[in-house]
Amino acid sequence: MPPRRTRPTLKDLATRLGISESAASFALNNRPGVSEETRRRVLALAKELQWAPHHAARNLAGITSMTVGFVLTRDVQEFGMESFYLRLLTGAQSVLSDRGYGLLFQMTRSVDEELAVLRRWSEERRVEGVIISDLRRGDPRPAFLAELGLPAVLAGGPDPKKLLPCVMVDDAEAMRLIVDHLHQTGHRRLAYVSGPGDLLHVHRRIAAFKQAAAGSLATPGVVGTDYSDEQGVAATRQLIDASERPDAVVFDNEVLAVAGVRALRSAGLSVPADVSVVSCEDSAICMALQPSLTAVQRDPTVFGEAVARKLLRLVHDEPEPAVEAQQPTIVIRESTRQR
Amino acid sequence: MPPRRTRPTLKDLATRLGISESAASFALNNRPGVSEETRRRVLALAKELQWAPHHAARNLAGITSMTVGFVLTRDVQEFGMESFYLRLLTGAQSVLSDRGYGLLFQMTRSVDEELAVLRRWSEERRVEGVIISDLRRGDPRPAFLAELGLPAVLAGGPDPKKLLPCVMVDDAEAMRLIVDHLHQTGHRRLAYVSGPGDLLHVHRRIAAFKQAAAGSLATPGVVGTDYSDEQGVAATRQLIDASERPDAVVFDNEVLAVAGVRALRSAGLSVPADVSVVSCEDSAICMALQPSLTAVQRDPTVFGEAVARKLLRLVHDEPEPAVEAQQPTIVIRESTRQR
DNA sequence: TGCCTACGCTAAAGCGCATTAGCTACCCGC
DNA sequence: GCGGGTAGCTAATGCGCTTTAGCGTAGGCA
């Protein structure tokens, strides 16, 4: 590999054209102050020499860093939700790069680490704003970000203290869609295998589930998990071993659902003949499985796009609502059947 | 949200302590030139005021950007391989952040776009090096990067023209593991549902498969796909409709495998009783499915770590081999059975 | 006592750009 | 013919940091 070329600077352009740096700068930034003729010459030479502004220099001279950050703390969710996040990232990324923004991405192992990263990014003036997700009960991040004064958007709110603007999916509505569908198809004993209860969206879903299924809750109605395959199996087993076996089980995501279907089968139960199954998260797996899984759909790519757009508006001080919601839809497949 | 605090600068620290900026800089960068006493005071004040060096300023003053880039061009693979990439990213990320490096992540829709991104990052001096992946036949990226002089590591080589250092998985060995296992378990008519043939690793796998399975190839032995669920189904159907039906089918990844199992079942064939199935890629799905899928394992997280380490060595001009290989292993599960 | 070195520090330059103030020539209107 | 405005440019400053050169003082050694 050849040594990295020393890149041409603005001064190089200017001296080669016999003009001042400022003139060149004006030309390149499409600013008044130079003749069309000069502008043309500068642009041509810049193209020829493959000149591009030094990012750090530009940044230092007052232009913003044109970068936003995305931190993701993953622990128990190690094996779940993977496709969700990459698709979220995809969506956010496409909006950002369209507007010339870069995305600095970091994964951390704990919330403390995440706070440290956010602080560093902010202090170093490395990012103009950040995207965060997975708010938990008592989460320190909203207050922390507010104190830093770092623009931030929560992917998946709402923030109970309203410190953070967010793009959320209407979890209650999602649950209602599911329960309504199950009711309409004649199910009378519903159960829910949820994620970790300290995740706020899980908390909301549980509440919504209990409310929507009020008259038709199996016992136990809700069993929590850490999103792992093992706990998905265990929770499902617990439900079917109970005196009042459910005729439909809702799973918080597709990983749990897949585990659940397996557990049901190995207990001699058929899906959907004996028990119907619904996943709160859709993905290729839900479609590919046999039986294919009825699921709530919320396109993570579109979601990511909305989050990125919101963050950019925030960064540019454009007026906007604090909370933005996406409507989920339900896709009915083979895993739920009329009773 | 409060306005973003104006951060303290080095000068602020210096004047408040009655010393020069240089002294403060020496202290903060752990350089000789200041007394221990002064160093202590500077560090204490920096901590108190939550001072951190302005990233762009540091960069401009000669320190590198402490950033590496990762571009990913995705097209037909839209629905496949998602977990693989996020795990690759996870691994790379952990190594990078441990050493204080940031990761700039971008997805593009075409190779041309990707080239443009690479060029811009290089010209703007925004990254010190990049990670790329998914080399295709006649891929312009190695030569392009060599010309830019931008340090780069290929995740998943090798580069046939040897322009790019890489961390690769031994695809031929992986295929040999699979075919050996199938032979040992008595399979005699092997088939392979591959990915797109213009991906070099797919090309290598096909060649290795044909060679390893030479005496026991079904007809047709190999059917290509674009990694989509639909083509996975179609390819599988094509195989079982052929005169010489395979007794084992190898799928290029878990998405295809899941599609394949479905296609086999809906044709009235049982897995593994009638046909065995192997996936060239492992993931939670392979474990969770029923039957669980025999698969080749290559931990993408470890892979990502190796890639990042290699890139950092490259960036720091540390000597290292051009090609690094990871040994795959095979995990035998329920989807393959002794015949 | 005198010289040399080491230490602890300061002053100044420079990284590559954007921006502001200023300067010159020119054209316009009266 | 003159004042005032404007187009087109240059010079200079600053962004926040690192680094080099330089400077004074104190201590070591002969």
XYZ file of C-alpha atoms (C1' of nucleotides) in Angstrom:
738
model
C 0.000 0.000 0.000
C 1.430 3.397 -0.981
C 1.868 5.918 1.825
C -1.192 7.986 2.334
C -1.056 10.928 -0.034
C -0.582 14.268 1.651
C -3.799 15.916 0.791
C -3.889 19.347 -0.853
C -4.965 22.202 1.379
C -6.939 25.285 0.661
C -3.690 27.197 0.534
C -2.386 24.885 -2.178
C -5.421 25.624 -4.277
C -5.106 29.351 -3.668
C -1.418 29.667 -4.487
C -1.725 27.550 -7.591
C -4.450 29.857 -8.833
C -2.710 32.983 -7.647
C -5.577 34.013 -5.408
C -6.055 34.249 -1.669
C -7.259 31.438 0.557
C -10.381 33.387 1.365
C -11.312 33.710 -2.275
C -10.939 29.992 -2.663
C -12.988 29.391 0.460
C -15.758 31.658 -0.825
C -15.810 29.852 -4.099
C -15.934 26.417 -2.556
C -18.632 27.281 -0.064
C -20.826 28.888 -2.650
C -20.595 32.262 -0.974
C -20.635 35.694 -2.582
C -17.354 37.513 -2.872
C -15.827 35.978 -5.957
C -16.564 36.263 -9.643
C -18.197 33.401 -11.437
C -15.037 32.978 -13.432
C -12.878 32.551 -10.348
C -15.390 30.256 -8.724
C -15.319 28.051 -11.753
C -11.551 27.857 -11.759
C -11.395 27.034 -8.066
C -13.992 24.310 -8.330
C -12.245 22.841 -11.325
C -8.880 22.727 -9.624
C -10.399 21.337 -6.446
C -11.916 18.562 -8.428
C -8.702 17.901 -10.256
C -6.642 17.714 -7.089
C -9.411 15.857 -5.292
C -9.494 18.443 -2.635
C -12.011 18.136 0.176
C -12.176 20.230 3.312
C -10.335 18.750 6.254
C -13.130 17.637 8.500
C -11.465 18.612 11.748
C -10.370 21.993 10.451
C -13.820 22.788 9.245
C -15.254 21.675 12.529
C -12.812 23.758 14.495
C -13.528 26.815 12.421
C -17.094 26.774 13.561
C -18.889 24.410 11.265
C -20.568 21.682 13.250
C -19.198 18.187 13.393
C -21.865 16.818 11.102
C -21.992 13.720 13.187
C -24.561 12.147 15.418
C -23.990 9.306 17.821
C -25.870 6.170 18.633
C -25.074 4.243 21.793
C -26.588 0.908 22.489
C -26.315 -0.893 25.777
C -26.872 -4.581 25.402
C -26.798 -7.147 28.095
C -29.505 -9.726 28.485
C -30.752 -8.914 25.065
C -27.602 -10.343 23.619
C -29.444 -12.786 21.432
C -32.734 -11.128 20.928
C -33.687 -8.142 18.876
C -30.662 -8.288 16.709
C -32.375 -7.752 13.437
C -34.408 -4.970 14.973
C -31.400 -2.877 15.828
C -29.613 -3.309 12.564
C -32.743 -2.283 10.756
C -33.210 0.682 13.038
C -29.635 1.625 12.295
C -30.249 1.201 8.599
C -33.142 3.579 8.631
C -31.435 6.205 10.740
C -28.325 5.922 8.673
C -30.038 6.480 5.373
C -31.615 9.741 6.505
C -28.407 10.951 8.080
C -26.153 10.225 5.159
C -28.609 11.850 2.784
C -28.047 15.060 4.693
C -24.321 14.662 4.939
C -24.291 13.466 8.510
C -22.079 10.707 9.781
C -23.118 8.206 12.388
C -20.805 7.325 15.223
C -21.869 4.017 16.637
C -20.951 2.492 19.935
C -22.114 -0.440 21.962
C -21.581 -0.534 25.675
C -22.043 -3.164 28.295
C -23.717 -1.110 30.976
C -25.647 2.086 31.443
C -22.710 3.574 33.338
C -20.452 2.945 30.406
C -23.079 4.455 28.184
C -23.218 7.597 30.296
C -19.441 7.888 30.090
C -19.558 7.624 26.323
C -22.283 10.230 26.069
C -20.355 12.564 28.300
C -17.172 12.140 26.340
C -18.854 12.655 23.001
C -20.457 15.790 24.315
C -17.353 17.226 25.971
C -15.156 16.484 23.024
C -17.758 18.102 20.809
C -17.634 15.029 18.716
C -21.328 14.746 18.021
C -24.141 17.196 17.585
C -26.747 14.903 18.972
C -27.410 11.327 19.933
C -29.942 8.588 19.595
C -30.625 6.383 22.569
C -33.010 3.545 23.118
C -34.420 1.070 25.595
C -35.382 3.324 28.421
C -35.560 1.555 31.759
C -37.265 2.308 34.987
C -35.309 5.046 36.751
C -33.090 5.461 33.732
C -30.493 8.178 34.408
C -29.984 9.062 30.777
C -32.740 11.614 30.152
C -31.691 13.804 33.059
C -28.046 13.334 32.204
C -28.516 14.359 28.608
C -30.633 17.317 29.619
C -27.871 18.447 31.938
C -25.271 18.060 29.217
C -27.527 20.004 26.926
C -26.840 17.438 24.255
C -29.673 17.095 21.750
C -31.031 13.579 21.948
C -33.898 11.546 20.657
C -35.225 8.475 22.297
C -36.010 5.652 19.931
C -39.029 4.115 21.542
C -40.332 6.354 24.304
C -42.101 8.067 25.742
C -39.878 9.337 28.511
C -42.096 9.472 31.601
C -40.434 12.658 32.808
C -40.750 14.213 29.382
C -37.149 15.314 29.338
C -36.444 13.589 26.086
C -38.224 13.933 22.776
C -38.939 10.598 21.236
C -40.332 8.611 18.414
C -42.409 5.894 19.943
C -44.466 3.005 18.862
C -47.857 2.963 20.423
C -47.346 -0.102 22.613
C -50.787 0.046 24.117
C -52.346 0.164 20.697
C -50.205 -2.775 19.611
C -51.442 -4.798 22.543
C -55.009 -3.816 21.832
C -54.633 -4.980 18.249
C -53.385 -8.330 19.436
C -55.960 -8.851 22.136
C -58.782 -7.731 19.869
C -57.666 -10.165 17.231
C -57.515 -12.971 19.770
C -60.918 -12.099 21.163
C -62.471 -11.946 17.740
C -61.069 -15.347 16.912
C -62.638 -16.801 20.001
C -59.736 -17.013 22.414
C -60.739 -16.760 26.050
C -57.642 -17.466 28.133
C -54.791 -15.153 27.157
C -51.264 -15.127 28.506
C -48.222 -13.004 27.830
C -44.545 -13.918 27.941
C -42.941 -10.539 28.365
C -39.446 -9.086 28.369
C -37.703 -7.704 31.449
C -40.116 -5.596 33.435
C -37.657 -2.787 34.028
C -37.751 -1.890 30.362
C -40.380 0.779 30.151
C -41.871 -0.423 26.916
C -42.302 -3.851 28.443
C -43.938 -2.266 31.428
C -46.372 -0.420 29.177
C -47.125 -3.516 27.201
C -47.857 -5.509 30.308
C -50.225 -2.856 31.591
C -51.946 -2.607 28.235
C -52.195 -6.356 27.976
C -53.745 -6.711 31.391
C -56.226 -4.010 30.673
C -57.196 -5.210 27.216
C -57.427 -8.824 28.249
C -59.135 -8.029 31.523
C -61.993 -10.462 31.166
C -60.007 -13.232 29.567
C -56.728 -13.427 31.394
C -55.319 -16.867 32.050
C -53.632 -17.509 35.390
C -50.826 -16.605 35.508
C -51.509 -13.971 32.923
C -48.029 -12.599 32.515
C -44.613 -14.188 32.930
C -41.440 -12.117 32.584
C -38.193 -13.174 30.906
C -34.795 -11.723 30.099
C -35.471 -12.269 26.371
C -33.305 -15.366 26.326
C -34.297 -18.554 24.585
C -34.042 -20.490 27.849
C -36.355 -18.231 29.777
C -38.721 -18.207 26.835
C -38.989 -21.960 27.097
C -39.284 -21.885 30.874
C -41.964 -19.221 30.871
C -44.004 -21.085 28.293
C -43.725 -24.292 30.270
C -44.876 -22.488 33.368
C -47.941 -21.261 31.540
C -48.997 -24.629 30.191
C -48.338 -26.383 33.464
C -50.719 -24.049 35.264
C -54.181 -25.223 36.153
C -55.789 -22.893 33.702
C -53.902 -23.442 30.475
C -54.035 -20.485 28.051
C -55.499 -20.887 24.585
C -53.296 -18.105 23.231
C -49.877 -16.872 24.235
C -48.443 -13.510 23.263
C -44.638 -13.280 23.138
C -42.722 -10.065 23.480
C -40.529 -10.717 20.481
C -39.798 -13.300 17.865
C -36.964 -14.923 19.779
C -39.268 -15.678 22.663
C -41.966 -16.762 20.248
C -39.709 -19.255 18.555
C -38.661 -20.636 21.928
C -42.287 -20.743 22.986
C -43.456 -22.656 19.955
C -40.772 -25.211 20.636
C -41.803 -25.548 24.263
C -45.440 -25.932 23.330
C -44.658 -28.645 20.859
C -42.442 -30.595 23.128
C -45.278 -30.536 25.646
C -47.410 -32.215 23.025
C -49.394 -29.132 22.157
C -49.961 -28.063 18.592
C -49.785 -24.514 17.278
C -52.315 -23.234 16.483
C -54.662 -26.179 17.052
C -54.213 -26.227 20.808
C -52.618 -22.889 21.494
C -52.360 -19.792 19.335
C -49.165 -17.743 19.314
C -48.546 -14.057 18.597
C -45.239 -12.192 18.471
C -45.026 -8.513 19.364
C -42.167 -8.137 16.940
C -42.131 -9.104 13.307
C -39.153 -10.283 11.308
C -38.198 -12.610 8.523
C -38.291 -15.453 11.000
C -41.963 -14.946 11.744
C -42.725 -15.339 8.077
C -40.369 -18.233 7.521
C -41.393 -20.383 10.443
C -43.884 -23.190 10.281
C -46.484 -22.246 11.238
C -45.772 -18.667 10.311
C -46.331 -16.340 13.225
C -49.007 -13.730 13.602
C -47.120 -10.610 14.642
C -47.321 -6.922 15.250
C -45.497 -5.029 12.594
C -43.672 -1.776 12.977
C -41.090 -1.339 10.316
C -37.848 -0.700 12.192
C -36.319 0.924 9.138
C -39.082 3.497 8.897
C -38.827 3.907 12.628
C -35.107 4.635 12.377
C -35.740 7.160 9.635
C -38.240 9.001 11.791
C -35.827 9.026 14.708
C -33.026 10.449 12.603
C -35.246 13.115 11.101
C -36.422 14.126 14.522
C -32.886 14.396 15.807
C -31.812 16.538 12.877
C -34.735 18.883 13.436
C -33.796 19.104 17.077
C -30.175 19.833 16.238
C -31.243 22.574 13.866
C -33.667 24.075 16.323
C -36.619 23.460 14.103
C -39.927 23.390 15.939
C -41.386 19.980 16.445
C -43.599 17.961 18.722
C -41.916 16.275 21.654
C -43.555 12.970 21.069
C -44.122 11.328 17.776
C -45.929 8.025 17.456
C -45.930 5.319 14.881
C -48.984 3.198 14.393
C -48.383 -0.503 14.578
C -50.332 -2.961 12.488
C -51.004 -6.608 12.991
C -50.189 -9.253 10.419
C -52.292 -12.327 10.795
C -50.572 -15.534 9.837
C -50.932 -19.211 10.593
C -50.166 -19.256 14.283
C -53.543 -17.928 15.346
C -56.738 -19.731 14.484
C -60.453 -19.260 14.965
C -61.735 -21.240 17.965
C -33.427 21.298 27.345
C -30.892 23.896 28.487
C -28.644 25.378 25.833
C -25.505 23.415 25.368
C -22.964 24.563 27.906
C -19.995 26.385 26.437
C -17.242 24.023 27.274
C -14.100 25.185 29.070
C -11.001 25.391 26.930
C -7.404 24.730 27.718
C -6.898 28.442 28.041
C -9.596 28.605 30.681
C -7.803 26.019 32.723
C -4.464 27.763 32.280
C -5.604 31.237 33.224
C -7.530 30.000 36.227
C -4.380 28.319 37.464
C -2.117 31.177 36.464
C -0.029 29.028 34.155
C 0.467 28.842 30.429
C -1.577 26.759 28.052
C 1.453 24.670 27.225
C 2.017 23.752 30.830
C -1.578 22.654 31.090
C -1.273 20.681 27.886
C 1.847 18.932 29.158
C 0.115 18.047 32.366
C -2.967 16.693 30.688
C -1.064 14.629 28.167
C 1.200 13.124 30.742
C 4.250 14.706 29.211
C 7.422 15.915 30.953
C 7.808 19.630 31.388
C 5.727 20.321 34.475
C 6.183 19.604 38.144
C 4.135 16.915 39.771
C 2.458 19.560 41.843
C 1.336 21.530 38.812
C 0.232 18.399 37.019
C -1.931 17.465 39.957
C -3.570 20.866 40.073
C -4.275 20.860 36.357
C -5.811 17.417 36.423
C -7.919 18.327 39.413
C -9.282 21.450 37.798
C -9.871 19.676 34.522
C -11.926 17.118 36.327
C -13.805 19.743 38.257
C -14.699 21.711 35.149
C -15.264 18.536 33.187
C -12.784 19.589 30.615
C -12.053 17.274 27.724
C -9.960 18.061 24.683
C -11.941 19.316 21.726
C -11.804 16.417 19.350
C -11.449 18.466 16.196
C -8.795 20.726 17.672
C -6.758 17.783 18.800
C -7.147 16.184 15.438
C -6.103 19.324 13.644
C -3.056 19.752 15.821
C -1.665 16.517 14.575
C -3.252 13.830 16.687
C -5.057 11.368 14.480
C -8.799 11.284 14.218
C -9.082 8.197 16.391
C -11.833 6.962 14.171
C -12.220 4.093 11.808
C -14.978 3.610 9.316
C -17.127 0.692 8.337
C -19.126 0.806 5.119
C -21.598 -1.851 4.267
C -23.277 -2.171 0.927
C -26.458 -4.144 1.166
C -28.789 -4.958 -1.601
C -30.171 -8.422 -2.149
C -29.011 -9.418 1.270
C -31.626 -7.177 2.757
C -33.188 -9.915 4.810
C -30.340 -12.296 5.291
C -27.268 -12.070 7.416
C -28.600 -9.404 9.659
C -27.513 -10.933 12.884
C -24.129 -11.666 11.365
C -23.371 -8.042 10.652
C -24.557 -6.707 13.939
C -22.407 -9.246 15.721
C -19.445 -8.423 13.511
C -19.999 -4.793 14.376
C -20.230 -5.671 18.045
C -16.897 -7.415 18.029
C -15.102 -4.734 16.070
C -16.639 -2.070 18.202
C -15.525 -3.557 21.490
C -11.887 -3.698 20.422
C -11.988 -0.205 18.990
C -13.605 1.470 21.948
C -11.207 -0.267 24.314
C -8.443 1.571 22.543
C -10.257 4.849 22.388
C -11.283 4.570 18.772
C -14.657 5.575 17.453
C -16.480 3.756 14.727
C -18.119 5.655 11.922
C -20.715 3.453 10.361
C -22.388 3.838 7.023
C -24.582 1.712 4.858
C -24.791 2.320 1.164
C -26.973 0.995 -1.576
C -24.362 0.370 -4.227
C -20.666 -0.151 -4.617
C -20.379 3.203 -6.366
C -21.907 4.924 -3.389
C -19.549 2.992 -1.189
C -16.560 4.177 -3.182
C -17.749 7.743 -2.853
C -18.041 7.380 0.895
C -14.589 5.879 1.167
C -13.130 8.663 -0.908
C -14.815 11.343 1.125
C -13.765 9.858 4.433
C -10.222 9.651 3.203
C -10.054 13.132 1.717
C -11.662 14.749 4.700
C -9.231 12.878 6.891
C -12.167 11.715 8.843
C -11.019 8.171 9.437
C -7.666 6.519 9.862
C -8.734 3.288 8.299
C -11.740 1.333 7.182
C -13.291 -2.070 7.344
C -14.978 -3.434 4.279
C -16.661 -6.716 3.566
C -18.353 -8.875 0.967
C -15.852 -8.771 -1.827
C -17.381 -9.480 -5.207
C -15.973 -10.627 -8.448
C -14.120 -7.729 -10.045
C -14.655 -5.615 -6.962
C -13.116 -2.147 -7.473
C -12.581 -1.475 -3.801
C -9.179 -3.043 -3.168
C -7.486 -1.112 -5.960
C -9.359 2.026 -5.015
C -8.303 1.847 -1.386
C -4.735 1.081 -2.361
C -4.720 4.150 -4.547
C -6.139 6.289 -1.773
C -3.517 4.876 0.535
C -6.222 4.412 3.113
C -5.510 1.568 5.516
C -8.212 -1.040 5.160
C -8.990 -4.519 6.281
C -11.272 -6.864 4.489
C -13.616 -8.789 6.727
C -13.831 -12.113 4.989
C -11.222 -12.324 2.260
C -8.920 -13.221 0.820
C -8.544 -10.565 -1.826
C -7.525 -12.441 -4.968
C -5.205 -9.639 -6.027
C -3.682 -9.460 -2.569
C -4.069 -5.715 -2.375
C -6.000 -5.839 0.843
C -5.061 -7.480 4.106
C -7.895 -9.509 5.512
C -9.249 -11.688 8.227
C -10.930 -14.569 6.554
C -12.824 -17.620 7.495
C -11.531 -20.719 5.833
C -14.523 -21.331 3.585
C -13.040 -24.414 1.980
C -12.385 -25.925 5.360
C -15.939 -25.132 6.436
C -17.280 -26.946 3.417
C -15.002 -29.869 4.056
C -16.277 -30.114 7.614
C -19.821 -30.207 6.378
C -19.280 -32.678 3.590
C -17.177 -34.936 5.817
C -19.886 -34.953 8.407
C -22.494 -35.790 5.819
C -20.368 -38.542 4.352
C -19.666 -40.037 7.729
C -23.354 -40.095 8.517
C -24.052 -41.976 5.347
C -25.345 -39.294 3.016
C -24.678 -39.989 -0.623
C -26.496 -37.335 -2.624
C -25.483 -33.860 -1.543
C -26.808 -30.545 -2.774
C -26.021 -26.951 -1.970
C -28.280 -23.921 -1.997
C -25.782 -21.126 -2.300
C -25.781 -17.342 -2.180
C -25.140 -15.070 -5.161
C -22.210 -16.402 -7.153
C -20.563 -13.029 -7.634
C -19.738 -12.901 -3.942
C -16.259 -14.300 -3.734
C -16.848 -16.269 -0.594
C -19.831 -17.925 -2.197
C -17.691 -18.725 -5.191
C -15.080 -20.346 -2.960
C -17.681 -22.313 -1.089
C -19.216 -23.628 -4.257
C -15.836 -24.746 -5.530
C -14.971 -26.372 -2.219
C -18.346 -28.054 -2.064
C -18.043 -29.482 -5.529
C -14.593 -30.754 -4.807
C -15.353 -32.237 -1.412
C -18.593 -33.810 -2.545
C -17.173 -34.948 -5.849
C -18.302 -38.541 -5.631
C -21.654 -37.848 -4.039
C -23.075 -34.826 -5.778
C -26.777 -34.826 -6.472
C -28.002 -33.433 -9.797
C -28.215 -30.474 -9.802
C -25.575 -30.174 -7.149
C -25.653 -26.443 -6.625
C -28.438 -23.897 -6.985
C -27.768 -20.223 -6.513
C -30.012 -17.676 -4.766
C -29.990 -14.018 -3.820
C -30.275 -14.964 -0.128
C -33.976 -14.198 -0.102
C -36.545 -16.415 1.525
C -38.409 -16.788 -1.768
C -35.402 -17.964 -3.710
C -34.495 -20.260 -0.842
C -37.863 -21.938 -1.207
C -37.623 -22.042 -4.986
C -34.133 -23.492 -4.979
C -35.107 -26.192 -2.522
C -38.133 -27.081 -4.560
C -36.001 -27.323 -7.644
C -33.709 -29.743 -5.869
C -36.437 -32.076 -4.648
C -38.260 -32.009 -7.938
C -35.172 -33.239 -9.731
C -34.899 -36.865 -10.787
C -32.148 -37.537 -8.300
C -33.431 -36.141 -5.031
C -30.667 -35.184 -2.534
C -30.532 -36.825 0.877
C -28.820 -33.774 2.367
C -28.999 -30.108 1.491
C -26.461 -27.528 2.573
C -27.730 -23.928 2.813
C -25.495 -20.918 2.604
C -26.981 -19.275 5.656
C -29.684 -19.689 8.228
C -32.239 -17.635 6.343
C -32.015 -19.943 3.371
C -32.000 -22.952 5.669
C -35.206 -21.892 7.369
C -36.820 -21.334 4.000
C -35.493 -24.679 2.841
C -36.881 -26.613 5.775
C -40.260 -25.092 5.107
C -40.104 -26.031 1.437
C -39.082 -29.571 2.260
C -41.926 -29.988 4.694
C -44.545 -28.600 2.434
C -43.375 -31.124 -0.154
C -44.136 -33.815 2.354
C -40.521 -34.497 3.269
C -39.381 -34.725 6.833
C -36.180 -33.229 8.225
C -34.023 -35.113 8.996
C -35.825 -38.379 8.311
C -35.994 -37.843 4.551
C -33.532 -35.043 3.985
C -30.802 -33.704 6.240
C -30.141 -29.979 6.406
C -27.003 -28.017 7.223
C -26.560 -24.238 7.488
C -23.248 -22.593 6.692
C -24.043 -19.905 9.219
C -25.003 -20.384 12.817
C -27.270 -18.177 14.882
C -29.824 -18.302 17.637
C -32.378 -19.381 15.080
C -30.479 -22.548 14.250
C -30.610 -23.535 17.882
C -34.186 -22.514 18.427
C -35.727 -24.166 15.425
C -37.333 -27.573 15.444
C -35.447 -29.564 14.435
C -32.434 -27.550 15.487
C -30.032 -27.050 12.608
C -26.590 -28.482 12.219
C -24.425 -25.513 11.306
C -20.932 -24.248 10.777
C -19.950 -21.947 13.529
C -17.649 -19.009 13.262
C -18.300 -16.560 15.992
C -18.922 -13.262 14.186
C -18.103 -11.332 17.336
C -14.651 -12.890 17.595
C -14.305 -12.348 13.891
C -15.084 -8.660 14.267
C -12.575 -8.368 17.071
C -9.856 -9.865 14.918
C -10.703 -7.523 12.077
C -10.526 -4.470 14.305
C -7.256 -5.547 15.853
C -5.786 -6.090 12.433
C -6.886 -2.678 11.261
C -5.380 -0.984 14.292
C -2.085 -2.758 13.740
C -2.170 -1.644 10.150
C -2.917 1.937 11.113
C -0.032 1.932 13.560
C 2.368 0.381 11.084
C 2.879 -2.668 13.185
C 4.148 -5.666 11.245
C 1.583 -8.328 10.585
C 0.653 -11.045 8.143
C -1.482 -10.007 5.204
C -3.916 -12.832 5.622
C -5.299 -14.133 8.844
C -7.635 -17.089 9.003
C -10.198 -18.233 11.493
C -10.966 -21.883 11.820
C -14.621 -22.755 11.562
C -16.155 -25.592 13.529
C -19.257 -27.591 12.929
C -22.041 -27.959 15.454
C -24.059 -31.080 14.956
C -27.689 -30.788 15.887
C -30.926 -32.508 15.014
C -31.222 -31.652 11.343
C -28.648 -34.220 10.236
C -29.123 -37.918 10.955
C -27.233 -41.143 10.349
C -28.519 -42.934 7.270
C 33.614 31.031 41.770
C 32.213 29.765 37.327
C 30.232 26.788 33.955
C 27.117 23.378 32.504
C 23.018 20.860 32.842
C 18.360 19.892 34.147
C 14.056 21.432 35.381
C 9.818 24.022 35.044
C 7.879 26.908 32.637
C 6.391 30.515 28.767
C 6.000 32.308 24.125
C 5.040 31.460 19.665
C 4.059 28.907 15.653
C 1.181 26.010 13.190
C -2.603 22.578 11.968
C -6.665 23.924 7.762
C -10.328 26.163 7.482
C -14.191 30.155 7.918
C -15.053 34.717 8.574
C -14.670 39.627 9.253
C -12.793 43.833 8.175
C -10.658 46.395 4.924
C -8.973 47.801 0.501
C -9.093 48.908 -4.486
C -11.079 49.661 -8.723
C -15.029 50.470 -11.065
C -19.632 52.022 -12.303
C -23.612 54.725 -11.373
C -26.206 58.870 -10.649
C -26.425 63.679 -10.045
C -16.544 65.775 -11.943
C -17.406 64.010 -7.629
C -19.457 61.186 -3.825
C -21.178 56.814 -2.797
C -22.082 52.260 -3.594
C -20.677 47.689 -5.017
C -18.184 43.811 -6.893
C -14.052 41.219 -6.201
C -10.577 40.497 -3.845
C -6.762 40.272 0.235
C -5.136 40.361 4.954
C -5.793 39.106 9.344
C -7.942 36.807 13.100
C -9.632 32.947 15.517
C -11.244 28.076 16.414
C -8.524 24.778 20.580
C -5.079 22.247 20.717
C 0.133 20.289 20.315
C 4.735 21.131 19.885
C 9.139 23.411 19.379
C 12.197 26.834 20.735
C 13.671 29.560 24.207
C 14.394 31.426 28.885
C 15.387 31.895 33.723
C 16.605 29.640 37.913
C 18.564 26.228 40.775
C 21.695 22.697 41.580
C 25.950 19.865 40.542
C 30.592 19.636 39.736
C 35.302 21.045 39.104
